[in-house]
Coordinates of C-alpha atoms in Angstrom, one line a residue:
Chain U
M1 CA 118.8 168.3 106.4
K2 CA 116.3 168.5 103.5
I3 CA 116.3 165.9 100.7
L4 CA 114.0 165.6 97.5
V5 CA 114.0 162.5 95.6
C6 CA 113.0 162.9 92.0
V7 CA 111.0 159.4 90.7
K8 CA 109.7 158.7 87.5
Q9 CA 106.6 156.2 86.8
V10 CA 107.3 153.9 83.8
P11 CA 106.0 151.3 82.1
D12 CA 107.3 147.6 82.9
T13 CA 109.4 147.2 80.0
T14 CA 109.9 143.7 80.5
D15 CA 106.4 143.2 79.9
I16 CA 105.6 145.3 76.6
K17 CA 104.0 143.7 73.7
W18 CA 103.3 144.3 70.1
T19 CA 100.0 145.0 68.3
E20 CA 99.4 143.4 64.9
N21 CA 100.3 147.0 63.2
N22 CA 104.1 147.0 65.0
T23 CA 102.6 149.9 67.7
M24 CA 103.2 149.1 71.1
Q25 CA 100.2 147.8 73.5
R26 CA 100.1 150.4 76.2
E27 CA 97.0 148.9 77.4
G28 CA 97.5 146.4 80.4
V29 CA 101.0 147.3 80.9
E30 CA 101.7 147.8 84.3
S31 CA 103.3 150.9 85.9
I32 CA 106.0 150.5 88.0
I33 CA 108.7 153.1 89.7
N34 CA 111.8 153.3 87.8
P35 CA 113.8 150.8 89.3
F36 CA 116.8 153.0 89.6
D37 CA 114.7 155.6 91.7
L38 CA 114.2 152.8 94.2
Y39 CA 118.1 153.4 94.9
A40 CA 117.4 157.1 95.2
I41 CA 114.7 156.7 98.0
E42 CA 117.0 154.1 99.6
H43 CA 119.7 156.4 99.7
A44 CA 117.8 159.6 100.9
V45 CA 115.9 156.8 103.5
N46 CA 119.3 155.9 105.0
L47 CA 120.6 159.6 105.3
K48 CA 117.4 160.4 107.4
K49 CA 118.6 157.9 109.7
Q50 CA 122.0 159.3 109.8
I51 CA 121.2 162.9 110.5
S52 CA 118.2 164.0 112.7
D53 CA 115.5 166.2 112.1
S54 CA 115.7 165.2 108.1
V55 CA 112.6 165.4 105.8
V56 CA 112.4 163.2 102.8
T57 CA 110.1 164.5 100.1
V58 CA 109.3 162.6 97.0
L59 CA 108.5 164.3 94.0
T60 CA 107.2 163.5 90.3
M61 CA 105.7 164.9 86.9
G62 CA 103.3 162.8 85.8
P63 CA 99.3 162.0 85.5
M64 CA 97.1 162.0 88.7
Q65 CA 97.5 158.1 88.6
A66 CA 101.0 158.6 89.6
E67 CA 100.0 159.3 93.1
S68 CA 99.9 155.8 93.7
M69 CA 103.5 155.5 93.2
L70 CA 104.3 158.3 95.3
R71 CA 102.3 156.9 98.4
K72 CA 104.4 153.5 97.9
A73 CA 107.4 155.7 98.1
I74 CA 106.1 157.4 101.8
A75 CA 105.6 153.4 102.4
M76 CA 109.4 152.8 102.0
G77 CA 110.3 155.9 104.2
C78 CA 109.8 159.2 102.4
D79 CA 108.1 161.8 104.9
D80 CA 105.8 163.5 102.2
A81 CA 104.7 163.8 98.3
V82 CA 104.3 166.1 95.6
L83 CA 103.1 165.5 92.4
L84 CA 103.5 168.1 89.4
S85 CA 100.5 167.2 87.2
D86 CA 98.8 169.4 84.4
K87 CA 97.8 168.6 80.9
K88 CA 100.3 171.3 79.8
F89 CA 103.2 168.9 80.7
A90 CA 102.4 166.2 78.6
G91 CA 105.1 165.6 75.5
A92 CA 107.9 167.0 77.6
D93 CA 111.2 165.9 76.5
T94 CA 114.2 166.0 78.9
Y95 CA 115.0 169.5 78.6
A96 CA 111.4 170.6 79.5
T97 CA 111.1 168.1 82.4
G98 CA 114.3 169.5 83.9
K99 CA 112.6 172.9 83.5
T100 CA 109.3 171.8 84.8
I101 CA 111.1 170.0 88.1
A102 CA 113.2 172.8 88.4
A103 CA 110.8 175.4 88.5
A104 CA 108.7 173.7 91.0
I105 CA 112.1 173.5 93.5
K106 CA 112.6 176.7 92.9
N107 CA 108.9 178.1 93.7
K108 CA 107.6 175.5 96.1
L109 CA 110.5 173.6 97.6
S110 CA 113.7 175.6 97.6
D111 CA 114.6 175.0 101.2
Y112 CA 116.4 171.9 99.9
D113 CA 120.0 170.6 100.7
L114 CA 120.3 167.6 98.6
I115 CA 118.2 166.4 95.6
I116 CA 118.6 162.4 94.6
C117 CA 117.8 161.1 91.5
G118 CA 118.0 157.6 89.7
Q119 CA 120.7 157.6 87.0
F120 CA 118.6 156.4 84.2
A121 CA 114.8 155.7 83.7
I122 CA 114.4 152.2 81.9
D123 CA 111.7 153.7 79.4
G124 CA 113.9 156.4 77.7
D125 CA 117.1 155.5 79.2
T126 CA 118.8 159.0 78.5
A127 CA 120.4 160.0 81.7
Q128 CA 119.5 163.5 80.7
T129 CA 116.8 164.9 83.3
G130 CA 118.9 164.8 86.5
P131 CA 121.7 166.8 85.0
S132 CA 119.2 169.0 83.2
I133 CA 117.3 169.7 86.8
A134 CA 120.7 170.5 88.4
S135 CA 121.7 172.8 85.6
Q136 CA 118.4 174.9 85.5
L137 CA 118.8 175.2 89.6
D138 CA 122.7 176.3 89.0
I139 CA 123.6 173.7 91.6
P140 CA 126.5 171.2 91.0
Q141 CA 125.6 167.5 90.0
V142 CA 127.6 164.3 90.7
T143 CA 126.5 161.6 88.3
F144 CA 126.9 157.7 88.0
V145 CA 126.9 157.3 92.1
K146 CA 127.5 154.0 93.4
A147 CA 127.9 154.8 97.3
L148 CA 127.5 157.7 99.6
E149 CA 129.6 158.1 102.4
R150 CA 130.4 160.7 105.4
C151 CA 127.2 162.8 105.1
D152 CA 127.3 165.8 107.9
G153 CA 124.6 167.6 106.8
K154 CA 126.5 170.0 104.5
S155 CA 128.1 167.9 102.3
L156 CA 129.2 164.4 101.1
Y157 CA 131.4 162.0 99.8
A158 CA 129.8 160.3 96.8
I159 CA 131.8 157.1 95.1
R160 CA 131.3 157.2 91.4
E161 CA 131.6 154.1 89.3
L162 CA 133.3 155.1 85.9
E163 CA 134.5 152.9 83.0
E164 CA 137.9 152.8 84.5
G165 CA 137.6 152.8 88.1
M166 CA 135.7 154.2 91.1
E167 CA 136.2 157.9 91.7
T168 CA 135.5 159.8 94.9
V169 CA 134.5 163.5 95.1
K170 CA 133.2 165.4 98.3
V171 CA 130.6 167.8 97.2
E172 CA 128.7 170.5 99.0
F173 CA 125.4 171.1 99.5
P174 CA 122.7 172.1 97.7
T175 CA 123.6 169.7 95.1
L176 CA 122.2 166.7 92.8
I177 CA 123.4 163.4 92.7
C178 CA 122.1 160.6 90.3
V179 CA 122.5 156.9 91.5
L180 CA 123.1 153.8 90.1
Q181 CA 122.1 150.2 91.1
G182 CA 123.1 149.6 94.8
S183 CA 124.7 146.1 95.5
E184 CA 121.9 145.1 97.5
D185 CA 118.1 144.4 96.8
P186 CA 116.3 148.0 96.7
I187 CA 114.1 149.2 99.4
R188 CA 111.0 147.9 100.1
P189 CA 107.8 149.1 101.9
T190 CA 107.1 148.8 105.6
I191 CA 104.0 148.2 107.2
A192 CA 104.4 151.2 109.5
G193 CA 105.0 153.2 106.1
T194 CA 102.0 151.5 104.4
I195 CA 99.7 152.6 107.2
K196 CA 101.4 156.1 107.1
A197 CA 100.9 156.5 103.3
Q198 CA 97.5 155.7 103.4
N199 CA 96.6 158.4 105.7
S200 CA 99.1 160.9 104.0
S201 CA 98.1 163.9 101.5
V202 CA 100.0 164.1 98.2
T203 CA 100.6 168.0 97.2
V204 CA 99.4 168.5 93.8
Y205 CA 101.0 171.6 91.8
T206 CA 99.7 172.6 88.4
M207 CA 101.9 174.7 85.8
E208 CA 100.6 178.0 87.0
D209 CA 101.3 177.1 90.7
I210 CA 104.6 176.6 89.9
G211 CA 104.6 179.7 87.7
L212 CA 106.0 178.4 84.5
D213 CA 104.1 180.2 81.2
E214 CA 105.2 176.9 79.2
A215 CA 105.7 173.1 79.3
G216 CA 105.1 169.8 77.9
I217 CA 105.6 169.7 74.1
K218 CA 105.5 173.1 73.6
A219 CA 109.0 174.0 75.6
S220 CA 110.5 170.8 74.6
P221 CA 113.1 171.6 71.9
T222 CA 113.4 168.1 70.5
Y223 CA 110.4 166.0 68.9
V224 CA 109.8 162.4 67.8
S225 CA 109.6 162.3 64.1
K226 CA 109.2 158.5 63.6
A227 CA 108.8 155.9 65.9
F228 CA 109.4 152.5 64.6
R229 CA 110.0 148.5 65.6
P230 CA 113.7 147.9 65.3
E231 CA 114.6 145.4 62.5
H232 CA 117.3 142.7 62.6
N233 CA 119.3 142.8 59.5
R234 CA 120.4 139.5 59.5
G235 CA 118.1 136.6 58.1
E236 CA 116.2 133.6 59.8
C237 CA 118.1 131.7 61.8
T238 CA 119.6 128.7 60.3
Y239 CA 119.0 125.7 62.7
C240 CA 122.0 122.9 63.1
Q241 CA 120.6 119.6 63.6
T242 CA 124.3 118.2 64.0
Y243 CA 127.2 118.9 66.0
A244 CA 129.2 118.7 62.7
S245 CA 127.2 121.4 60.9
L246 CA 127.3 123.8 64.0
A247 CA 131.0 123.5 64.2
Q248 CA 131.1 123.9 60.4
K249 CA 129.0 127.3 60.5
I250 CA 131.2 128.6 63.8
K251 CA 134.7 127.8 61.5
E252 CA 132.9 130.2 58.3
Y253 CA 132.1 133.0 60.8
V254 CA 135.4 132.9 62.5
N255 CA 137.4 133.0 58.7
E256 CA 134.8 136.0 57.3
Chain F
M1 CA 128.2 176.8 55.7
S2 CA 127.2 174.1 58.1
K3 CA 129.2 173.3 61.3
I4 CA 129.5 170.0 63.3
M5 CA 131.4 170.3 66.3
I6 CA 132.6 167.0 68.1
Y7 CA 133.8 167.0 71.7
A8 CA 137.1 165.5 71.8
E9 CA 136.9 163.6 75.2
V10 CA 140.4 162.8 76.8
T11 CA 140.7 159.8 78.7
R12 CA 142.4 159.5 82.3
D13 CA 145.6 158.3 80.8
N14 CA 145.8 161.5 78.6
Y15 CA 144.7 160.2 75.5
L16 CA 142.2 160.8 73.3
H17 CA 139.2 158.6 73.4
T18 CA 138.5 156.5 70.6
V19 CA 135.2 157.9 70.3
V20 CA 136.5 160.9 69.1
F21 CA 137.5 159.2 65.9
E22 CA 134.7 157.1 65.5
L23 CA 132.5 160.5 65.4
A24 CA 134.9 162.2 63.5
Y25 CA 134.2 159.6 60.7
K26 CA 130.4 160.2 61.1
A27 CA 130.9 163.8 61.0
Q28 CA 132.5 163.2 57.4
K29 CA 129.6 161.3 56.1
L30 CA 127.1 164.0 57.4
A31 CA 129.1 166.9 55.7
E32 CA 128.4 165.3 52.7
K33 CA 124.8 165.3 53.0
L34 CA 125.5 168.6 53.8
D35 CA 127.2 169.4 50.7
S36 CA 130.0 170.4 52.8
A37 CA 130.5 171.2 56.2
D38 CA 133.1 172.5 58.7
V39 CA 134.0 169.8 60.9
S40 CA 135.7 171.0 63.9
A41 CA 136.7 169.5 67.4
L42 CA 136.7 170.9 71.1
L43 CA 139.5 170.3 73.2
I44 CA 139.7 170.9 77.1
C45 CA 142.5 169.7 78.6
K46 CA 145.6 170.6 80.9
C47 CA 148.4 172.7 79.6
G48 CA 150.3 171.7 77.0
L49 CA 148.6 168.4 76.0
G50 CA 146.8 169.6 72.8
E51 CA 150.2 169.5 71.5
N52 CA 150.2 165.7 71.4
F53 CA 146.9 165.5 69.7
K54 CA 147.6 167.7 66.5
E55 CA 148.7 164.9 64.3
A56 CA 145.6 162.7 65.1
F57 CA 143.4 165.9 64.4
M58 CA 145.2 166.5 61.2
N59 CA 144.7 162.7 60.1
S60 CA 140.7 162.7 61.0
G61 CA 139.4 165.2 58.8
F62 CA 139.1 168.0 61.4
D63 CA 139.0 171.7 59.9
N64 CA 139.4 173.4 63.0
V65 CA 140.4 172.4 66.5
Y66 CA 139.5 174.6 69.6
I67 CA 141.7 174.3 72.3
V68 CA 141.0 175.1 76.1
E69 CA 144.2 174.4 78.2
N70 CA 144.5 175.3 82.0
D71 CA 145.8 173.1 84.9
R72 CA 142.4 173.3 86.3
Y73 CA 141.2 171.0 83.5
T74 CA 143.6 168.2 84.9
H75 CA 140.8 166.2 86.3
Y76 CA 137.2 166.0 84.5
S77 CA 135.2 168.4 86.3
T78 CA 131.3 169.0 85.6
E79 CA 131.6 172.6 86.7
L80 CA 134.7 173.9 84.6
Y81 CA 134.7 171.6 81.6
S82 CA 130.9 172.5 81.2
K83 CA 131.6 176.5 81.3
A84 CA 134.4 176.0 78.7
A85 CA 132.4 174.2 76.5
I86 CA 129.4 176.6 76.7
E87 CA 131.2 179.7 75.9
I88 CA 133.4 177.9 72.7
I89 CA 129.8 176.6 71.7
K90 CA 128.3 179.9 72.3
E91 CA 131.0 181.7 70.0
V92 CA 131.6 179.2 67.4
Q93 CA 127.6 178.6 66.9
P94 CA 127.9 175.0 65.4
D95 CA 124.5 173.7 63.8
I96 CA 125.4 170.1 65.5
V97 CA 127.3 169.5 68.2
L98 CA 128.3 165.6 68.9
I99 CA 129.7 163.8 72.2
G100 CA 130.6 160.3 73.1
A101 CA 128.0 158.9 75.3
T102 CA 130.7 157.5 78.0
T103 CA 130.0 158.4 81.6
Q104 CA 131.8 162.1 81.1
G105 CA 130.0 162.6 77.8
R106 CA 126.6 161.7 79.7
D107 CA 127.5 163.9 82.8
L108 CA 128.7 166.9 80.2
A109 CA 126.3 166.9 77.4
P110 CA 122.9 167.5 79.5
R111 CA 124.5 170.2 81.2
I112 CA 125.7 172.0 78.1
S113 CA 122.6 171.3 76.3
S114 CA 120.3 172.6 79.2
S115 CA 122.3 176.0 79.6
L116 CA 121.9 176.4 75.8
H117 CA 118.1 175.6 75.9
T118 CA 118.5 173.5 73.1
G119 CA 117.8 169.5 72.5
L120 CA 119.8 166.9 73.3
T121 CA 119.3 163.0 72.0
A122 CA 121.0 160.5 74.3
D123 CA 122.7 157.4 73.1
C124 CA 122.0 157.6 69.4
T125 CA 122.5 154.3 67.0
G126 CA 122.1 156.4 64.1
L127 CA 122.7 159.7 62.8
D128 CA 121.6 161.1 59.5
I129 CA 120.6 164.5 57.8
N130 CA 117.1 164.8 56.8
E131 CA 115.6 166.5 53.9
N132 CA 115.7 169.9 55.6
G133 CA 119.1 169.4 56.3
K134 CA 118.3 168.7 59.7
L135 CA 120.0 166.2 62.3
A136 CA 118.2 162.5 62.6
A137 CA 118.9 161.2 65.5
T138 CA 117.9 157.7 65.9
R139 CA 118.0 155.8 69.2
P140 CA 116.6 152.9 71.3
T141 CA 113.9 153.4 74.1
F142 CA 112.1 151.1 75.9
G143 CA 115.0 149.0 76.5
G144 CA 115.4 148.8 72.9
K145 CA 112.0 147.8 71.9
L146 CA 111.3 150.7 70.1
M147 CA 113.5 152.8 67.9
A148 CA 112.9 156.5 67.9
T149 CA 113.9 159.1 65.4
I150 CA 114.2 162.5 67.1
L151 CA 114.8 166.1 65.4
C152 CA 115.4 169.1 67.3
K153 CA 114.2 172.6 66.5
T154 CA 116.7 174.5 68.2
L155 CA 120.4 175.2 67.6
P156 CA 123.2 173.5 68.0
Q157 CA 121.0 170.1 67.8
M158 CA 123.0 167.9 69.9
A159 CA 123.5 163.9 70.3
T160 CA 125.9 161.5 72.4
V161 CA 126.8 158.2 70.5
R162 CA 128.2 155.2 72.8
P163 CA 131.8 154.1 71.8
K164 CA 131.6 151.4 69.2
V165 CA 128.2 152.3 67.7
F166 CA 130.4 153.8 64.8
K167 CA 133.4 153.0 63.2
P168 CA 136.5 155.2 62.7
S169 CA 137.8 156.1 58.9
P170 CA 139.4 153.1 57.9
E171 CA 142.1 155.4 56.2
N172 CA 143.8 158.9 57.2
I173 CA 141.4 162.1 56.2
V174 CA 144.0 164.5 56.0
K175 CA 143.3 168.2 56.6
N176 CA 145.2 171.6 56.8
T177 CA 144.0 171.8 60.3
N178 CA 143.7 175.5 62.2
F179 CA 144.4 175.1 65.9
I180 CA 142.7 177.7 67.8
Y181 CA 143.7 178.1 71.4
K182 CA 141.1 180.0 73.7
D183 CA 141.5 181.0 77.1
F184 CA 138.7 181.8 79.7
E185 CA 139.2 183.2 83.3
I186 CA 138.6 180.3 85.5
A187 CA 140.8 180.9 88.5
D188 CA 137.7 182.4 90.4
I189 CA 135.2 179.8 89.9
K190 CA 135.1 177.9 93.1
R191 CA 134.3 174.0 92.6
K192 CA 131.6 172.8 94.9
V193 CA 132.6 169.3 93.6
E194 CA 136.0 168.5 95.2
F195 CA 138.3 165.3 93.7
I196 CA 139.3 163.2 96.7
D197 CA 140.6 160.1 95.0
F198 CA 140.4 157.3 91.9
S199 CA 141.4 153.7 92.4
A200 CA 141.4 152.2 88.9
N201 CA 140.0 148.7 87.6
L202 CA 142.5 146.1 86.8
R203 CA 143.6 147.0 83.5
N204 CA 142.6 143.5 81.9
E205 CA 139.0 143.7 83.3
I206 CA 138.7 146.4 81.1
N207 CA 139.6 145.6 77.8
E208 CA 139.4 142.1 77.3
L209 CA 135.9 142.3 76.2
D210 CA 136.0 145.5 74.4
S211 CA 138.7 144.5 72.0
A212 CA 137.8 140.8 71.8
E213 CA 137.2 139.3 68.3
I214 CA 135.0 136.5 69.4
I215 CA 133.0 136.2 72.8
V216 CA 131.2 133.3 74.4
A217 CA 128.9 134.2 76.9
G218 CA 126.8 132.8 79.1
G219 CA 123.2 132.9 80.9
R220 CA 121.2 131.6 83.5
G221 CA 120.8 128.3 81.3
M222 CA 124.4 127.5 82.4
K223 CA 123.1 127.3 85.7
N224 CA 126.6 126.7 87.7
E225 CA 130.5 127.0 88.2
E226 CA 130.7 123.5 85.8
G227 CA 128.7 125.2 83.0
F228 CA 131.2 128.2 83.0
E229 CA 133.9 126.2 83.0
L230 CA 132.4 124.5 79.9
L231 CA 132.5 127.8 78.4
K232 CA 135.6 128.6 79.5
Q233 CA 137.2 125.7 77.4
L234 CA 134.8 126.7 74.5
A235 CA 136.2 129.9 74.5
D236 CA 139.7 128.5 74.7
V237 CA 139.5 126.4 71.5
L238 CA 138.5 129.5 69.7
D239 CA 140.8 132.0 71.4
G240 CA 137.8 133.5 72.6
T241 CA 136.8 135.7 75.7
I242 CA 134.0 135.1 78.2
G243 CA 130.8 137.7 78.8
A244 CA 127.8 137.1 80.5
S245 CA 124.1 138.1 81.0
R246 CA 123.1 139.9 83.7
D247 CA 121.5 136.8 85.6
A248 CA 124.5 134.8 85.4
V249 CA 126.4 138.0 87.1
E250 CA 123.7 138.1 89.6
M251 CA 124.3 134.2 90.3
G252 CA 128.0 135.0 91.2
L253 CA 128.9 132.9 87.9
A254 CA 130.9 135.7 86.3
P255 CA 132.2 139.5 87.6
Q256 CA 130.3 142.4 87.2
S257 CA 133.0 143.4 84.5
A258 CA 132.0 140.5 82.2
Q259 CA 128.2 141.8 82.0
I260 CA 126.8 142.4 78.5
G261 CA 123.8 144.6 77.9
Q262 CA 121.8 147.5 78.8
T263 CA 123.5 147.9 82.4
G264 CA 126.8 146.5 81.4
K265 CA 129.0 146.9 78.0
T266 CA 127.9 146.9 74.3
V267 CA 130.3 144.8 72.4
T268 CA 130.5 144.4 68.8
P269 CA 132.9 141.4 68.1
K270 CA 133.1 139.3 64.8
L271 CA 131.4 136.2 66.2
Y272 CA 129.1 136.3 69.7
I273 CA 128.1 132.8 70.9
A274 CA 125.2 132.9 73.4
C275 CA 125.0 129.7 75.7
G276 CA 121.9 129.3 77.8
I277 CA 120.7 133.1 77.2
S278 CA 117.0 133.6 76.6
G279 CA 118.0 137.1 74.9
A280 CA 116.0 139.7 76.9
I281 CA 116.0 142.9 75.2
Q282 CA 118.3 144.2 78.0
H283 CA 120.6 141.9 77.0
L284 CA 120.2 142.2 73.2
V285 CA 121.0 145.8 72.9
G286 CA 124.7 145.2 74.5
M287 CA 125.3 142.6 71.9
Q288 CA 123.2 142.6 68.6
E289 CA 125.4 144.4 66.5
A290 CA 127.8 141.3 66.6
N291 CA 128.8 140.6 62.9
R292 CA 127.7 137.1 63.6
I293 CA 125.3 135.6 66.4
V294 CA 125.0 132.2 67.5
A295 CA 122.8 130.8 69.8
I296 CA 122.8 127.6 71.9
N297 CA 119.6 127.2 74.1
A298 CA 117.2 124.7 75.4
D299 CA 114.0 126.6 74.6
K300 CA 113.4 126.7 70.9
D301 CA 111.0 129.7 71.6
A302 CA 113.7 131.6 73.4
P303 CA 114.1 135.6 71.8
I304 CA 117.7 134.9 70.8
F305 CA 116.8 132.8 68.1
E306 CA 114.9 135.7 66.6
V307 CA 118.2 137.9 66.1
C308 CA 121.1 135.0 65.3
D309 CA 122.3 133.9 62.4
C310 CA 122.6 130.3 63.5
G311 CA 121.4 128.1 66.2
I312 CA 120.9 124.9 67.9
V313 CA 118.0 123.7 70.0
G314 CA 119.3 121.5 73.0
D315 CA 120.8 121.4 76.3
A316 CA 124.2 123.1 76.8
F317 CA 125.6 121.0 79.2
E318 CA 125.4 118.2 76.3
I319 CA 126.1 120.5 73.0
I320 CA 129.4 122.3 74.2
P321 CA 131.7 119.3 74.8
K322 CA 130.4 117.9 71.5
L323 CA 131.4 121.2 70.0
I324 CA 134.3 121.5 71.4
E325 CA 135.3 118.0 69.9
E326 CA 134.2 119.0 66.4
L327 CA 135.9 122.4 66.4
K328 CA 139.2 120.4 67.4
K329 CA 138.7 118.4 64.0

């Protein structure tokens, strides 16, 4: 079975600071593998253990620095890595990102059974890139997946976490699934994996390599017209010095 | 004339999702800014169900309702629903398409927008019409630390909006709605994703926080079960409901269904009392639209104090019992 895992390099959003001009300070912000994508890697590595002769390829679109993240994914158990990197990919929205990744899969990695993505990326939080890839490959998608069961190399059962409960579906390959956070700690690199990662090569493809004539900001239907720091429209916090004044405020708020 | 289309999501128990009415009222406001627009709904459902919703549509300002009925639509299916939605949108050619950012909407919307080669803005918290008559969709990014207003160069301009971000109309907006039934040949579509089964959450787990007027929420600072017992006592006095931060859920102090924030629920109560919650941005995005926020925290520099109306600095274990006494007076 051939599994592709799509991952994204994101800034650690717990670590974002602001400059004096209210712009986001990007220097010195650490890049990490999108946390949801760790679960995508984990599912892929688990499936590889269950189905003999499986190969897991990790794939990302990003700057050359993303190579170190791909090596980490190899250290966690992926077999090989592909980096889509080209200045022309910059500024892509979810549609253009889906188009680029789908083009790479069609042209260079078409021999796949299953594609696994994280449900969200913590920076953009759109949850759109996975379905966008699936749509442009014209394959079915299963989103909000909490657990995978009964994989036989041709199909699997996916358990989806929805607002009202848990839904089980059976899906035939080829397909794309988007996974939520699992219930346990996500996968970590192993020592053997880390050694392997050091000796692995990462395949890099440019826009021309994957047969696209337009990508990035040029291929994106959406664009950011304005970015700003959120404002809270409530005034300064009123600090209560006594329990009575706190209780008084709460009573006022309840009766508003 | 401009056209705005709303996806009329049907819940698993065969009601129109509340987000449909929230989007309907927002569409009326957008229509005013466009000097009038045709507001339509797209309903995909099993045979006969459309009839049940006609009155609701007529009272919610819809000019046209496109109804696609087939018993193969009994359960939501990405493959079947996206096919119907894409066909209708191609035919009607709306300028704007709005979809609730539910799990169903977030599954369906990108499938539609990618097929139509158009743009989609996820999880918007603000929708407006700019000076050029374009949809200006504002959304939080980077875990809520940055707001971005996004425009779309192609049509339709698509956006998803979470439930409870907008309010439904306070009164009926009565229109002489046209109901237009559409049919597609879908019998030969072979589904690759097969529905196996569904196990529902317990009813009270779902609705309590969504409809709560007063929420008493605890975080890491509530430390242990004793701390959450105090919160329950406070909630009882105020007739409120218990919520929790992700930390508290991970510490096993509250169930997952009580989690508020980016990976949990978005709540908009009248009053939100945050106890021992530092106010990480991932939590704030789930509760900052509450009408009033009160913070109780031992750390005077906790970010929660930047977003609250009133607060008290100190040990929640000391403060809450005293507060309960005062509230009972």
